[in-house]
Coordinates of C-alpha atoms in Angstrom, one line a residue:
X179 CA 73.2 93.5 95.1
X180 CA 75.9 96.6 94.9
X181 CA 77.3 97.7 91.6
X182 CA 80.2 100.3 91.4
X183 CA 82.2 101.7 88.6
X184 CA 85.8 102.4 89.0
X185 CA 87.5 104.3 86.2
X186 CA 87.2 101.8 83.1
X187 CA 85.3 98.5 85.1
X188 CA 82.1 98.1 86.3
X189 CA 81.9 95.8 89.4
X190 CA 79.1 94.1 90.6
X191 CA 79.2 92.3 94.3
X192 CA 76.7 88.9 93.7
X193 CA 75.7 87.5 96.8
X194 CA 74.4 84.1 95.3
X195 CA 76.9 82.3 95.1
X196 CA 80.9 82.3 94.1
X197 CA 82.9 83.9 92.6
X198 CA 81.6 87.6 95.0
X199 CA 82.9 90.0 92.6
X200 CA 81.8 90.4 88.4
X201 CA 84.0 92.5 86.4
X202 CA 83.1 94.2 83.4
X203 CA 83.9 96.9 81.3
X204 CA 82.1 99.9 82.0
X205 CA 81.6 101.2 78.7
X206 CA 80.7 97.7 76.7
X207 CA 79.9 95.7 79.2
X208 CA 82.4 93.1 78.1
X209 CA 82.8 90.2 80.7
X210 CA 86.4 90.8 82.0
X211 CA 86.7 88.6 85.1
X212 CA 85.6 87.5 88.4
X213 CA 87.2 87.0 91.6
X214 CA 86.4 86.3 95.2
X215 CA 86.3 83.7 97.6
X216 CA 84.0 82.9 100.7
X217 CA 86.1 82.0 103.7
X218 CA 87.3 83.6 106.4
X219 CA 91.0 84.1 105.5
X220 CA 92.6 87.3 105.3
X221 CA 91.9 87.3 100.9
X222 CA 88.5 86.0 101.6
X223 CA 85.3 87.5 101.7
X224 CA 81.5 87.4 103.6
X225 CA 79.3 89.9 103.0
X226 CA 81.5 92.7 101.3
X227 CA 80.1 96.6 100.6
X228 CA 81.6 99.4 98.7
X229 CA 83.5 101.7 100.9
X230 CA 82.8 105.0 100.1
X231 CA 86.1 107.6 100.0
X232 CA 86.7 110.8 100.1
X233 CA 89.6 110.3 98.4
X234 CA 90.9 107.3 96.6
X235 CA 93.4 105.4 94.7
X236 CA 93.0 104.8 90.9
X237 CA 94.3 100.8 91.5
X238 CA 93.1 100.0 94.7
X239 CA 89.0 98.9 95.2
X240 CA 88.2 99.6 99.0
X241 CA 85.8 97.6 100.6
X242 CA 84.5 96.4 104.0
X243 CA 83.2 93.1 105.0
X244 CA 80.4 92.5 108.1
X245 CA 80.9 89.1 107.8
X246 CA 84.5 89.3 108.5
X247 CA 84.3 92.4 110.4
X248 CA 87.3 93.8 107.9
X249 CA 88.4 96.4 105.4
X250 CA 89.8 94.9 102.4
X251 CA 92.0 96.6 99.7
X252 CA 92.0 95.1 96.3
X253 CA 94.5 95.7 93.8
X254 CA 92.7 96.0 90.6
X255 CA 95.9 95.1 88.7
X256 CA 95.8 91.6 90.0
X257 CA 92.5 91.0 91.5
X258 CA 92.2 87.9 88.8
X259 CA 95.3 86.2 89.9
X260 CA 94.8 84.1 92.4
X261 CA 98.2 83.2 93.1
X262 CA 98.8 87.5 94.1
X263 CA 98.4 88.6 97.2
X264 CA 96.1 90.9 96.0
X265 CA 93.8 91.5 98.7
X266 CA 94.8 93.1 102.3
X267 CA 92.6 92.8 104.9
X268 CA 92.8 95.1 108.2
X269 CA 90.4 94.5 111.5
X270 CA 87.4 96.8 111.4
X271 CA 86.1 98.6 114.2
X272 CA 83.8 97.1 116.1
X273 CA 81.4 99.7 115.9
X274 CA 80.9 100.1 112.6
X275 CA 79.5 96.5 112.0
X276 CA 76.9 96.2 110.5
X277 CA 76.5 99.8 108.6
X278 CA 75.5 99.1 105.0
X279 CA 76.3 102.6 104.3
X280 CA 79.8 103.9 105.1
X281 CA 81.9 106.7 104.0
X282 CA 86.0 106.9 105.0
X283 CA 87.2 110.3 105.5
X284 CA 90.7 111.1 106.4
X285 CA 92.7 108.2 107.8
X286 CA 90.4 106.7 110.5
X287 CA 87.4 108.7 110.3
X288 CA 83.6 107.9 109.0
X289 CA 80.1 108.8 108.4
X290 CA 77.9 106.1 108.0
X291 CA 74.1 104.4 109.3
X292 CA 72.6 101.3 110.5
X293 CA 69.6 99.9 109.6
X294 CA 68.5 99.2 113.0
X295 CA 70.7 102.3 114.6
X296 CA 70.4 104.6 117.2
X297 CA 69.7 107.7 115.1
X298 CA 69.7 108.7 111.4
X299 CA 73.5 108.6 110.7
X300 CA 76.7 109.0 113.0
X301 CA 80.0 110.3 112.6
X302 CA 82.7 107.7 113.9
X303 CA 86.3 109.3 115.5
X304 CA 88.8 106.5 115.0
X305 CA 91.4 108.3 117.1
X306 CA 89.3 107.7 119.9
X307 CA 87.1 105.3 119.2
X308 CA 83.6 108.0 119.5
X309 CA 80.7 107.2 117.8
X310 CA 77.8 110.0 118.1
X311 CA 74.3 109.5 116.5
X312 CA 72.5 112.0 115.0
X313 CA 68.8 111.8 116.1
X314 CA 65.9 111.1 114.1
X315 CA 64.1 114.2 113.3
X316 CA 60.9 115.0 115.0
X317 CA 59.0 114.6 111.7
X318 CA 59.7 110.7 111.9
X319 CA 57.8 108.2 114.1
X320 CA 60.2 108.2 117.3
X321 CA 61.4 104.2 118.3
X322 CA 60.0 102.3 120.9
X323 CA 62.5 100.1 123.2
X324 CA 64.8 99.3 120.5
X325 CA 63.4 98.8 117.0
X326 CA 64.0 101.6 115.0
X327 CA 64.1 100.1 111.2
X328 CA 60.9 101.7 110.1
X329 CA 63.5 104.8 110.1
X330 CA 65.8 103.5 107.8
X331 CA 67.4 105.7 105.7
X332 CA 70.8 106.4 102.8
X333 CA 73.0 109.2 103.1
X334 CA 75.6 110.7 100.8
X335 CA 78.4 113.0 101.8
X336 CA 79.8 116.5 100.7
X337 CA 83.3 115.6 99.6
X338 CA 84.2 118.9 101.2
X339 CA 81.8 120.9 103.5
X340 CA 81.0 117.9 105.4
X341 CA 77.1 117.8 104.7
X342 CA 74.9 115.0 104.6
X343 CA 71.4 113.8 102.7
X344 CA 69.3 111.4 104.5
X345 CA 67.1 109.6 101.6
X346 CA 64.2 108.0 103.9
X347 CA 63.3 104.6 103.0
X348 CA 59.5 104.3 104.1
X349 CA 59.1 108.4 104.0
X350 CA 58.9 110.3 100.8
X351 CA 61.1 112.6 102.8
X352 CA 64.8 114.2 102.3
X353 CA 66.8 115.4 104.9
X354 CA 70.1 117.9 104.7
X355 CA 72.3 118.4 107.6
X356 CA 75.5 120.5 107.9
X357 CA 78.9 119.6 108.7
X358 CA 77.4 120.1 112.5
X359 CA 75.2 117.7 112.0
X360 CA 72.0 120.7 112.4
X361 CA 69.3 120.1 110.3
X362 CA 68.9 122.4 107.5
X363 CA 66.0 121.5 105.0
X364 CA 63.1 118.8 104.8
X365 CA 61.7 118.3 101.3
X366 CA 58.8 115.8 100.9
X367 CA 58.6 114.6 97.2
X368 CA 55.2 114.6 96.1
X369 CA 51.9 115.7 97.4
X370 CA 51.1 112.7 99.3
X371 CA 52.9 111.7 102.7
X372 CA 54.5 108.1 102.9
X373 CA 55.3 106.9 106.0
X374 CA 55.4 103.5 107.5
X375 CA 53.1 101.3 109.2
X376 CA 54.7 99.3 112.5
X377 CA 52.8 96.5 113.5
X378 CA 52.7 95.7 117.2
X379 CA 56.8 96.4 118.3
X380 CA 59.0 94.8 116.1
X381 CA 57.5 94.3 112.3
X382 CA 56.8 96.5 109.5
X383 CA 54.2 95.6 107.4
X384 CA 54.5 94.7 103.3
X385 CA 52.0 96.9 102.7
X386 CA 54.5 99.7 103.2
X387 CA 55.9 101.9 100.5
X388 CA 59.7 101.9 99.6
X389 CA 60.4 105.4 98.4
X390 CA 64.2 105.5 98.2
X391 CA 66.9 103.0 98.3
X392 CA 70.4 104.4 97.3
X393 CA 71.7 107.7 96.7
X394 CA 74.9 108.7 95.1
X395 CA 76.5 112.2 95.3
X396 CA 79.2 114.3 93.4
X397 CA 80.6 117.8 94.1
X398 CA 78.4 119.7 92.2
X399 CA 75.0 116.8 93.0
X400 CA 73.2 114.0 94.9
X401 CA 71.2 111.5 93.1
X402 CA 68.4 109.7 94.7
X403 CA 67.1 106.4 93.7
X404 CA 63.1 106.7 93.9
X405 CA 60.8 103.3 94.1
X406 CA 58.0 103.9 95.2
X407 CA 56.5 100.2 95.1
X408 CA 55.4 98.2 98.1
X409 CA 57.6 96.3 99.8
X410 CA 56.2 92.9 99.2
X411 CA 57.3 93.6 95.5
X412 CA 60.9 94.3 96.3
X413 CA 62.4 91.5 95.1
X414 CA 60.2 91.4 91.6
X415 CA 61.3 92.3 88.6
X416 CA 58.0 93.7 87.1
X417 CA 57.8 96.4 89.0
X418 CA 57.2 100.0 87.5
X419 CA 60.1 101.8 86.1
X420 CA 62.0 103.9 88.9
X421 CA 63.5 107.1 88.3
X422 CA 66.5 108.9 89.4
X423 CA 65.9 112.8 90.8
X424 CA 68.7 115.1 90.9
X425 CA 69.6 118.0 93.2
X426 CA 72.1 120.3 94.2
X427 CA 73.2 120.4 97.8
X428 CA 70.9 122.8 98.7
X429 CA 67.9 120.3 97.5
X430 CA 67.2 122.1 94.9
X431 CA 65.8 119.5 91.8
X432 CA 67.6 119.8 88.8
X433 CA 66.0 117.3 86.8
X434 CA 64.6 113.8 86.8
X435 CA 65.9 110.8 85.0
X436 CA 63.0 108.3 84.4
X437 CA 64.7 105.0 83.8
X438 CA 63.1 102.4 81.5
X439 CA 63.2 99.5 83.9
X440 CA 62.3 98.7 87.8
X441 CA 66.1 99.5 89.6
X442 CA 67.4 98.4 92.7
X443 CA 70.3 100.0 92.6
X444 CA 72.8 102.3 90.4
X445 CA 76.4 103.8 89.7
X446 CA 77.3 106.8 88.7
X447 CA 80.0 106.9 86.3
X448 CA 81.4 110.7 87.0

């Protein structure tokens, strides 16, 4: 479901079944290990995501749980022993439950999104406990009540100016926002609008287009995942190949990377 590479492994998190975590090496693919435990202990695990960092240690693989509601820290020197206390666990912030899509700044800071959120993105203040939303542009089909999934989006972070992508999920559409959270550019990818079809108030339909899934950024670059197959077909693995675009932070396309295979999801190994 996630992959991630840290310096020479390659982590994948497998929500099947135990063990959670699949360690390989990066550059062979070499089955090193596996670790992880469902529970609810303190070294156990849920439903665990890759927490994004600004900055981060070299040994230490940050994560945070929704289904324990936790940050854990895992010491990749002895994530395989079991009789370690490799993994800490610390109380997450209610707030942030739920985002499959967080980035840590500073000490107690975040950027992150909810699939079902109030707005595109928000920027969380752990020092006092804020959360603001950043609302959905006007180009996107405003919520009624509640329901706001056909909005659904990724975002990536500048590790230092503080902007932030928005890769639409049912839009071929790309939005970049300053450190102010202003919008500064829309860029549709192709000729053809996508957007999503709601039916009734509270159910997208399968006929709708995925256009982008996961994006990953660098200093220098942001790399969006692009789909485009229905979303019946998600979970199939003939799908047409996807491809990877490339842009600089001012969404400007550098190049494309057309990938041999249907993907779901990628790493970038800087």
């Amino acid at each position: 479901d996630r992959i991630g590479v840290y310096d020479s492994l390659l982590i994948v998190i497998n929500r099947k079944v135990e063990p959670i975590f699949c360690v390989y090496d990066s550059r062979t693919f070499a089955f090193k290990g596996s670790f992880g435990k469902i529970g609810h202990g303190p070294g156990d695990f849920q439903f665990p995501f890759f927490l994004k960092e600004m900055k981060s240690e070299d040994d230490i693989l940050e994560l945070y749980d929704v289904g324990t509601a936790s940050f854990k820290s895992v010491s990749l020197n002895s994530m395989f022993d079991e009789t370690s206390n490799s993994v800490v666990s610390e109380k997450m912030p209610s707030q942030l439950i739920g985002s499959p899509n967080l980035t840590k700044i500073g000490l107690n800071d975040f950027v992150g999104n909810m699939d079902n959120g109030k707005g595109l993105f928000f920027r969380y203040k752990g020092s006092h406990d804020e959360m603001k939303w950043v609302e959905f542009p006007a180009t996107l089909q405003q919520p009624k009540l509640d329901f706001t999934v056909m909005n659904m989006n990724r975002i990536a972070i500048h590790p230092q100016k503080g902007k932030v992508l928005s890769a639409m999920t049912y839009y071929n559409l790309l939005f970049l926002y300053d450190e102010n959270c202003m919008l500064k550019k829309t860029v549709q990818i192709g000729h053809k609008e996508i957007k999503p079809t709601v039916m009734g108030e509270f159910q997208l339909s399968e006929d709708n287009y995925i256009c982008f899934r996961e994006v990953v950024s660098t200093e220098n670059k942001v790399y969006v995942l692009m789909q485009n197959i229905e979303e019946k077909n998600f979970e199939k693995n003939d799908n047409p190949p996807s491809r990877i675009l490339v842009f600089d932070w001012n969404l400007k396309n550098l190049e494309t990377y057309q990938l041999p295979h249907y993907a779901t999801t990628f790493a970038l190994d800087s």
